[in-house]
XYZ file of C-alpha atoms in Angstrom:
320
model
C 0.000 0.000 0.000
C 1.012 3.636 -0.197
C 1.135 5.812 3.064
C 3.016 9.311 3.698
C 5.532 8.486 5.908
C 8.056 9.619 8.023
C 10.754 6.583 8.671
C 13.158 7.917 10.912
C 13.676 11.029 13.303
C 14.783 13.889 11.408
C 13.729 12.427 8.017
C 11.269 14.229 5.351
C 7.874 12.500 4.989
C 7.819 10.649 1.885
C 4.876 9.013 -0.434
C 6.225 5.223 0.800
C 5.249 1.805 -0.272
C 4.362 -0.305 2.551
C 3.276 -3.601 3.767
C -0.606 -3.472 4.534
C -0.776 -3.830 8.239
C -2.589 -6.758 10.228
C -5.107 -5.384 13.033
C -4.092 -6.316 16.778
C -6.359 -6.833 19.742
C -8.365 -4.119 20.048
C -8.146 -2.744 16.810
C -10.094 -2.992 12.896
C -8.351 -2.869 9.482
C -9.987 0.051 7.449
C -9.772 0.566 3.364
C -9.162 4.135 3.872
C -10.986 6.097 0.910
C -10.172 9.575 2.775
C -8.200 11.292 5.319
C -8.921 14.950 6.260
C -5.532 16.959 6.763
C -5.488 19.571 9.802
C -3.213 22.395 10.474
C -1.699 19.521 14.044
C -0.119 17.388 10.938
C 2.220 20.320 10.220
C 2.831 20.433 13.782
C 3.698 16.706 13.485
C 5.504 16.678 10.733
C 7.817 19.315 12.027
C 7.746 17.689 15.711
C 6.204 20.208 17.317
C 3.027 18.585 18.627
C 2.719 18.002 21.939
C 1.246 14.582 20.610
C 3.741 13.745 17.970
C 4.409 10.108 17.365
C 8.006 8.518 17.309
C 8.941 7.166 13.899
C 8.691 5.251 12.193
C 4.795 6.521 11.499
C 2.388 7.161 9.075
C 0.929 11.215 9.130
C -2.633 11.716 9.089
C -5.136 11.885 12.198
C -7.966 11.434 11.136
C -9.812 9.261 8.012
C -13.034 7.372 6.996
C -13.142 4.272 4.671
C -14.975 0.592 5.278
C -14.071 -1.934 7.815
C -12.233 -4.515 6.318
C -10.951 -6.737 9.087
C -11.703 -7.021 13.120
C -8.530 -7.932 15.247
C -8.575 -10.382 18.015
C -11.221 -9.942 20.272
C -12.893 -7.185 18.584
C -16.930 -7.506 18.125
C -17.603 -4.673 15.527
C -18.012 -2.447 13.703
C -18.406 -5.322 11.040
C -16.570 -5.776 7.977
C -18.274 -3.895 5.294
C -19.234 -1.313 7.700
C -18.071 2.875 6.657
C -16.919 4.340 9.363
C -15.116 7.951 10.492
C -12.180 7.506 12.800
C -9.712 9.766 15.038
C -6.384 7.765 15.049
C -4.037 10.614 15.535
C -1.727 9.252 13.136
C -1.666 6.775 9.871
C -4.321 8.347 7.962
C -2.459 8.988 5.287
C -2.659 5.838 3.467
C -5.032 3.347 1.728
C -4.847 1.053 4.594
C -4.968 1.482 8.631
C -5.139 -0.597 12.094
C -7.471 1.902 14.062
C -9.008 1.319 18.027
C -12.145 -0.617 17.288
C -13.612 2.000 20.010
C -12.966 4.872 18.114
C -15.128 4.444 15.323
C -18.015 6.015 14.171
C -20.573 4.580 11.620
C -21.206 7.263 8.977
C -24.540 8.109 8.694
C -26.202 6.650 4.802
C -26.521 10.685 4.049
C -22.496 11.176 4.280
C -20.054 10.498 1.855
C -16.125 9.711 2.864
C -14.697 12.759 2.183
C -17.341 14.374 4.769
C -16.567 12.019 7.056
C -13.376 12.325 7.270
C -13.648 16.534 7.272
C -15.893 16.147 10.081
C -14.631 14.506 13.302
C -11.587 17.191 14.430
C -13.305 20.337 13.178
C -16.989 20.199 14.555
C -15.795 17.853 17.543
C -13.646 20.760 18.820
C -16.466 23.640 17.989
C -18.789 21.539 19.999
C -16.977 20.272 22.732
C -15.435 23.898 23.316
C -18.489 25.800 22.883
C -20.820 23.743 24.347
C -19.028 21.782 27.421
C -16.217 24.300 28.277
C -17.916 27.677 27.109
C -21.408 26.769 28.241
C -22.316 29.137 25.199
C -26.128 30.303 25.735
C -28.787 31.238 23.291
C -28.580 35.429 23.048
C -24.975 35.468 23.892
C -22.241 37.449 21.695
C -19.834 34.591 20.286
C -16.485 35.876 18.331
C -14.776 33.904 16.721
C -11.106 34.382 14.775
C -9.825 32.635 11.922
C -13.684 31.905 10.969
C -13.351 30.437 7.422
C -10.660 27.836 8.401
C -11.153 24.453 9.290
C -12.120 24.971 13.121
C -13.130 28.663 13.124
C -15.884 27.671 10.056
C -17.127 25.313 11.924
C -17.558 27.003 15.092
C -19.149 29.896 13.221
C -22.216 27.261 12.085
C -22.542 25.295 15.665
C -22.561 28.853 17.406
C -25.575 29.889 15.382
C -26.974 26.189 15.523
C -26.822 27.036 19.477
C -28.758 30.221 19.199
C -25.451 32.839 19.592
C -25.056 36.053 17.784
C -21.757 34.954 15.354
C -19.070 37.908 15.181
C -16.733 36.198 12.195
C -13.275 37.477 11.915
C -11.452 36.331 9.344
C -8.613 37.231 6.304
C -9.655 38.932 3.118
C -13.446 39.348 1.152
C -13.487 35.355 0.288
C -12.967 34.436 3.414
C -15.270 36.255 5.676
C -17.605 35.762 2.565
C -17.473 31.985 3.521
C -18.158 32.927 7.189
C -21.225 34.804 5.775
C -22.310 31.590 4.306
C -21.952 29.516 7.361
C -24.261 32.009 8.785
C -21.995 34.885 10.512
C -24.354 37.773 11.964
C -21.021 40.110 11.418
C -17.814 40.327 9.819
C -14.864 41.764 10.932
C -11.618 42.125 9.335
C -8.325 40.653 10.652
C -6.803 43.895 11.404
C -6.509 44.135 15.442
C -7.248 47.719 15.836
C -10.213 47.343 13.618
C -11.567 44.225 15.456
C -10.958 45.780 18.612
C -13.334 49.120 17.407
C -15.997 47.431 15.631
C -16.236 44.662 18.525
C -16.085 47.231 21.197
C -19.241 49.053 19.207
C -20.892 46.366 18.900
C -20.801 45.412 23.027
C -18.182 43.483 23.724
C -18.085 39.234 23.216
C -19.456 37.044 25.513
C -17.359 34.072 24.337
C -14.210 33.958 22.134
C -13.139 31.676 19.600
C -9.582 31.458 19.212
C -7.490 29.462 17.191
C -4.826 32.227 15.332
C -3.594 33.855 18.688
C -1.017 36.745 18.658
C -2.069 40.099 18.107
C -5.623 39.290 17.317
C -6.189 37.199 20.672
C -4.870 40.723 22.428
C -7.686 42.399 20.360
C -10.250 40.431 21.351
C -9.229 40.293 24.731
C -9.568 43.691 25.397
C -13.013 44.217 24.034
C -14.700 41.565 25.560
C -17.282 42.162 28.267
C -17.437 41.373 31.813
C -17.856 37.587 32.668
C -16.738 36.615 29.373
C -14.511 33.388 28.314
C -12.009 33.148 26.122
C -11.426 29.346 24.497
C -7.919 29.057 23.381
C -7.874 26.393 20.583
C -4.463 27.122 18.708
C -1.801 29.110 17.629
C -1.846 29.371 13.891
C -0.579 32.782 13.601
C 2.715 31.095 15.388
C 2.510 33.460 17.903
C 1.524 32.586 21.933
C -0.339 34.928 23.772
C 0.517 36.251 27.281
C -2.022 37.161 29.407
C -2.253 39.412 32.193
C -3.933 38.042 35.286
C -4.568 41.006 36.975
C -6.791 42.776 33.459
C -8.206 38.915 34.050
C -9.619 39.956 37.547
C -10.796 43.782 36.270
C -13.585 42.256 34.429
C -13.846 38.443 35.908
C -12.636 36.820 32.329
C -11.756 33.608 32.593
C -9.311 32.009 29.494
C -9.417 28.263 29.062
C -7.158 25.952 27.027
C -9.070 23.304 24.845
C -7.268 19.964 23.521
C -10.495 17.999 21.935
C -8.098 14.836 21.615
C -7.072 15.126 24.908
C -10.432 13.915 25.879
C -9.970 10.731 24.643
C -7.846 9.605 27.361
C -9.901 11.165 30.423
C -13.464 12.160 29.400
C -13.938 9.922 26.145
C -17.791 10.129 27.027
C -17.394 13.782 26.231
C -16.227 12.812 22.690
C -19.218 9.894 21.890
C -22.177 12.241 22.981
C -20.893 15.801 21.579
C -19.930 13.582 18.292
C -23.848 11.776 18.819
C -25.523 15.170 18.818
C -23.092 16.322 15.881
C -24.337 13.472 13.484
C -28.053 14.365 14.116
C -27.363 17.864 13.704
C -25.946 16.234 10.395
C -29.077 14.269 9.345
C -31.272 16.813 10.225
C -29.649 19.388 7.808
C -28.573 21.789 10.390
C -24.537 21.272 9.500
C -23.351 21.393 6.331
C -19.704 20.726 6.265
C -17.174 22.988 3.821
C -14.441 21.308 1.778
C -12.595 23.366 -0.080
C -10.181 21.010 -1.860
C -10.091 17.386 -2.344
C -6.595 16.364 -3.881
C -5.387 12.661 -4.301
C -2.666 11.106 -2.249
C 0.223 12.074 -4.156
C -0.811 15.615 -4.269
C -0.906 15.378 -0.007
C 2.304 18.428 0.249
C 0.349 20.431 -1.728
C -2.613 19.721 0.678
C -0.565 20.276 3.346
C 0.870 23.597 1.694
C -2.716 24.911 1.417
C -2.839 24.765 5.423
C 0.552 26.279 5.882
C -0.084 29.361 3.967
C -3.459 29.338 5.169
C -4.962 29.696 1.601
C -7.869 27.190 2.124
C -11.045 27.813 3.264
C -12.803 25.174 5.933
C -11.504 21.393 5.415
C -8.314 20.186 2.790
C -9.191 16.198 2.328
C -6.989 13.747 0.715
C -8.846 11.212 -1.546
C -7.067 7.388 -1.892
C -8.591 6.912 -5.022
């Protein structure tokens, strides 16, 4: 089979042949048909993650394809079975030994390539928003970097859970994507001009953040009082540094969100937010944005698309 793969520390990933692997206890054998890409792999690839695998390993977190094989002791999914699964890594290839608990059966109204766009992005918009936010119906949501593949996502569950959506994003395109998603307001990704307009507006209730740096500052300082602040990511490379005591002046409280982390101590958190998400699905209420969808040996390009941050919602590679 072919996988991107990185075979020794310090080595370039590299389209690879390799053998197709045999599942162990505990895990299923998937035909992978897609893998959605996510700005973590470039954080993986350059070993930088604070999850990054020791090679020899295959890139790609997370995919969706059919159950092909159970390993010992495993009762289902069955073979024949599509599924959507969060591995963390080997993704990026047309096979992959997966935990058995970890997958999801796709609904009959979504394809691969939706599936495997959907299980990272909307898992972390929900599970922040919802379970660490406590977002309310009426309340003033902002979120930054709204047309990529978290911040778009966030922008539609926000409105799906009643908030006003303040969309900040890069550029007419992108905030006209936002728009689409259903963004009350759009705001530039100029600090000074996100701090003004938000500050007119009221203030947020909740922010959004996955960029950080100078925009994180912004929005910190025209939020109102009580508000929280979800810190997702760092895309614009640059880490925030909060002052406690401007913290205290207007009770904010700033919390750090990991959605994979709750695999390990609150993976009930994961199956119902992701339960909720796939009726929000069926019922039409989430319609998921893929921008590109590029075969495996076009994945750097993918991957380039996330680095300079010219894609809009999910990049998916397609095995065939």
């Amino acid at each position: 089979m072919r996988a991107y793969h990185v075979a020794a520390p310090g080595a370039p990933a590299a389209l690879t042949e390799l053998s197709r692997p045999a599942p162990q206890a505990g895990e299923i054998l998937v035909r992978i048909a897609a893998c959605g890409l996510n700005f973590a792999d470039l954080l993986i690839l350059d070993g930088t993650y604070q999850e990054t695998p020791e090679p020899p390993f295959t890139a790609g977190m997370e995919v969706a394809g059919t159950v092909e094989a159970l390993g010992p002791g495993v009762e289902g999914p069955a073979p024949g079975t599509r599924v959507a699964v969060f591995g963390g890594q080997g993704g990026l290839a047309e096979y992959g030994c997966f935990p058995a608990a970890r997958a999801v059966p796709l609904p009959d109204s979504m394809d691969e390539v939706t599936g495997a766009a959907f299980q990272i992005a909307y898992g972390t918009s929900h599970v922040a928003l919802a379970h660490r936010a406590r977002l309310s119906p009426g309340e003033r949501l902002l979120v930054l970097g709204a047309a990529g593949g978290v911040g778009l996502t966030a922008v539609e569950i926000g409105k799906v859970m009643g908030a006003e959506v303040v969309a900040c994003a890069r550029g007419a395109e992108k905030l006209g994507v936002a728009r689409q998603a259903g963004a009350d307001h759009l705001v530039p990704a100029d600090p000074e001009e996100l701090r003004t307009r938000l500050k007119a507006l009221g203030g947020a209730d909740v922010v959004y953040d996955p960029v950080g740096g100078a925009l994180f500052d912004a929005a910190f300082r025209a939020c109102r009082p009580e508000a929280r602040l979800l810190v997702i990511g760092f895309a614009s490379g640059e880490v925030p540094r909060i002052k406690a005591n401007h913290l205290l002046v207007k009770n904010l409280t700033v919390t750090g969100f990991y959605w994979g982390g709750y695999m390990a101590f609150r993976p009930d958190v994961i199956r119902d937010s992701l339960s909720q998400l796939m009726r929000w699905f069926e019922e039409g209420r989430l319609k998921p944005h893929v921008s590109e969808v590029l075969p495996l040996d076009r994945v750097e390009e993918g991957l380039d698309l996330l680095r300079t941050r010219r894609s809009t919602g999910k990049v998916v590679i397609r095995m065939a």
